[in-house]
Short mmCIF file of C-alpha atoms in Angstrom, two decimals:
data_model
loop_
_atom_site.label_atom_id
_atom_site.label_comp_id
_atom_site.label_asym_id
_atom_site.label_seq_id
_atom_site.Cartn_x
_atom_site.Cartn_y
_atom_site.Cartn_z
CA MET A 22 155.69 164.44 -17.43
CA PHE A 23 156.35 166.60 -14.36
CA GLU A 24 155.48 169.86 -16.00
CA THR A 25 153.08 172.21 -14.15
CA SER A 26 150.15 173.61 -15.94
CA VAL A 27 149.18 177.27 -15.71
CA ASP A 28 145.77 176.10 -14.42
CA THR A 29 147.41 174.59 -11.33
CA ALA A 30 148.15 178.03 -9.88
CA TYR A 31 144.49 178.98 -10.18
CA VAL A 32 143.43 175.79 -8.41
CA TRP A 33 145.78 176.48 -5.49
CA VAL A 34 144.52 180.05 -5.17
CA ALA A 35 140.91 178.80 -5.17
CA VAL A 36 141.65 176.11 -2.57
CA GLY A 37 143.34 178.73 -0.36
CA ALA A 38 140.38 181.11 -0.66
CA VAL A 39 137.89 178.37 0.23
CA SER A 40 140.01 177.36 3.23
CA VAL A 41 140.04 180.94 4.55
CA ALA A 42 136.24 181.18 4.07
CA VAL A 43 135.64 177.90 5.92
CA LEU A 44 137.91 179.02 8.76
CA GLY A 45 135.93 182.26 9.03
CA VAL A 46 132.63 180.39 9.28
CA VAL A 47 133.95 177.93 11.87
CA THR A 48 135.31 180.66 14.15
CA GLN A 49 131.92 182.44 14.13
CA LEU A 50 129.93 179.40 15.31
CA PRO A 51 128.60 179.66 18.89
CA THR A 52 130.58 177.80 21.51
CA SER A 53 127.51 176.70 23.47
CA ALA A 54 123.84 175.98 22.92
CA PRO A 55 121.19 178.70 23.17
CA PRO A 56 119.20 178.94 26.43
CA ASP A 57 116.80 176.08 27.19
CA GLY A 58 113.52 177.92 26.73
CA GLY A 59 111.50 174.70 26.61
CA ALA A 60 112.55 173.69 30.13
CA ALA A 61 111.80 177.16 31.52
CA ALA A 62 108.39 177.23 29.81
CA THR A 63 107.57 173.74 31.13
CA THR A 64 108.40 174.85 34.68
CA ILE A 65 106.14 177.90 34.36
CA ASP A 66 103.33 175.84 32.78
CA GLU A 67 103.46 173.23 35.57
CA VAL A 68 102.98 175.94 38.19
CA ALA A 69 100.34 177.85 36.20
CA THR A 70 98.22 174.73 35.71
CA GLY A 71 98.76 173.50 39.27
CA PRO A 72 96.76 174.45 42.34
CA PRO A 73 97.24 177.83 44.05
CA GLY A 74 100.31 177.71 46.25
CA SER A 75 102.34 175.83 43.65
CA VAL A 76 105.88 177.10 43.29
CA ALA A 77 108.92 176.03 41.28
CA THR A 78 112.38 177.36 40.47
CA ARG A 79 114.74 176.62 37.62
CA GLU A 80 118.23 177.85 36.83
CA LEU A 81 118.42 180.13 33.82
CA HIS A 82 121.45 180.16 31.58
CA ALA A 83 120.62 183.37 29.75
CA SER A 84 121.85 186.93 29.84
CA GLU A 85 118.47 188.53 29.06
CA TRP A 86 114.83 187.54 29.19
CA SER A 87 111.42 188.91 28.27
CA LEU A 88 108.00 187.90 29.55
CA ALA A 89 104.63 189.20 28.43
CA GLY A 90 101.30 187.39 28.55
CA ARG A 91 101.98 183.95 27.13
CA GLN A 92 105.37 184.68 25.56
CA LEU A 93 108.73 183.88 27.14
CA GLY A 94 111.98 184.91 25.48
CA LEU A 95 115.51 183.98 26.54
CA ARG A 96 118.67 185.41 24.98
CA SER A 97 122.38 184.70 25.36
CA GLU A 98 125.41 185.18 23.17
CA SER A 99 124.67 181.71 21.75
CA GLY A 100 121.22 182.62 20.46
CA THR A 101 117.65 183.63 21.23
CA VAL A 102 114.65 181.38 21.88
CA HIS A 103 110.95 182.18 22.23
CA GLU A 104 108.37 179.90 23.85
CA THR A 105 104.59 180.13 24.11
CA LEU A 106 103.12 179.34 27.53
CA LEU A 107 99.84 177.50 28.14
CA ARG A 108 98.37 180.30 30.24
CA PRO A 109 99.10 184.01 30.63
CA VAL A 110 101.46 184.84 33.48
CA VAL A 111 102.39 188.05 35.27
CA PRO A 112 106.00 189.21 35.49
CA ALA A 113 106.87 190.29 39.03
CA VAL A 114 108.20 193.70 38.02
CA SER A 115 107.28 195.71 41.13
CA ASP A 116 108.71 195.38 44.63
CA ASN A 117 105.33 194.30 46.04
CA LEU A 118 104.86 191.58 43.43
CA GLU A 119 108.44 190.39 43.98
CA THR A 120 107.71 190.12 47.70
CA VAL A 121 104.67 187.93 46.96
CA LEU A 122 106.75 185.90 44.50
CA ASP A 123 109.30 185.33 47.26
CA GLY A 124 106.60 183.73 49.44
CA ARG A 125 104.82 186.41 51.47
CA LYS A 126 101.05 186.27 51.45
CA PRO A 127 99.40 188.94 49.29
CA SER A 128 97.31 189.99 52.31
CA ALA A 129 100.54 191.00 54.10
CA VAL A 130 101.72 193.10 51.16
CA PHE A 131 98.54 194.60 49.66
CA ASP A 132 95.68 196.42 51.39
CA SER A 133 92.97 194.51 49.53
CA PRO A 134 92.41 191.96 46.77
CA ASP A 135 91.51 194.90 44.51
CA ALA A 136 94.92 196.49 45.09
CA PHE A 137 96.57 193.15 44.33
CA GLU A 138 94.52 192.81 41.15
CA ARG A 139 95.42 196.34 40.00
CA ALA A 140 99.13 195.64 40.58
CA THR A 141 98.98 192.41 38.57
CA GLU A 142 97.04 194.13 35.77
CA ARG A 143 99.63 196.93 35.57
CA ALA A 144 102.44 194.37 35.42
CA ALA A 145 100.61 192.25 32.83
CA THR A 146 99.89 195.16 30.49
CA GLY A 147 103.51 196.27 30.34
CA ARG A 148 105.14 195.90 26.95
CA GLU A 149 107.45 193.00 26.39
CA ARG A 150 111.02 194.19 26.73
CA TRP A 151 114.37 192.55 27.26
CA ARG A 152 115.68 192.75 30.81
CA SER A 153 118.70 191.32 32.55
CA ALA A 154 117.97 187.67 33.33
CA PRO A 155 118.10 186.37 36.90
CA ASP A 156 120.22 183.34 37.76
CA ARG A 157 117.05 181.45 38.75
CA LEU A 158 113.53 181.72 37.43
CA THR A 159 110.79 181.42 40.06
CA ALA A 160 107.11 180.83 39.30
CA ARG A 161 104.38 180.97 41.99
CA HIS A 162 100.63 180.40 41.55
CA VAL A 163 98.81 182.84 43.86
CA ALA A 164 95.07 183.15 44.58
CA TRP A 165 93.55 185.75 46.92
CA GLY A 166 90.09 187.27 47.00
CA GLY A 167 89.06 186.21 43.51
CA VAL A 168 92.44 187.10 41.96
CA ASP A 169 94.16 184.02 40.53
CA VAL A 170 97.55 184.65 38.87
CA THR A 171 100.90 183.05 38.25
CA LEU A 172 103.78 185.36 39.12
CA VAL A 173 107.14 184.83 37.42
CA GLY A 174 110.43 186.50 38.20
#
């Protein structure tokens, strides 16, 4: 009546193996959600579709980001997200473009609208690559001398 079957040992070994496997999966799950790419993309889209002079900032909870044309990527140890923007934007990758992004008029930074346009074209044609993400994302819609762009940095 209380005899143990030889099969019982195999069942206990199988249950132990499954328990170890489940523990391994649970410990590898991320502890937080991936970055909120949708909110960042919405902020950029609101500025890009708004009138020139529009500006917005949003906190980023990501360790790296990439921006090229209409593609925004955010990465953290919890995952990677990619979002498509409504309009192409220009990453503020040069000191002059960062100065304009921070609020100075392009006429105070660039010699002419043509120089501003060349700087934005150089920044826009750069390949998408992962860079260290800032704490806050800033988007500014700038228009000067026929050049109409949205700078993001």
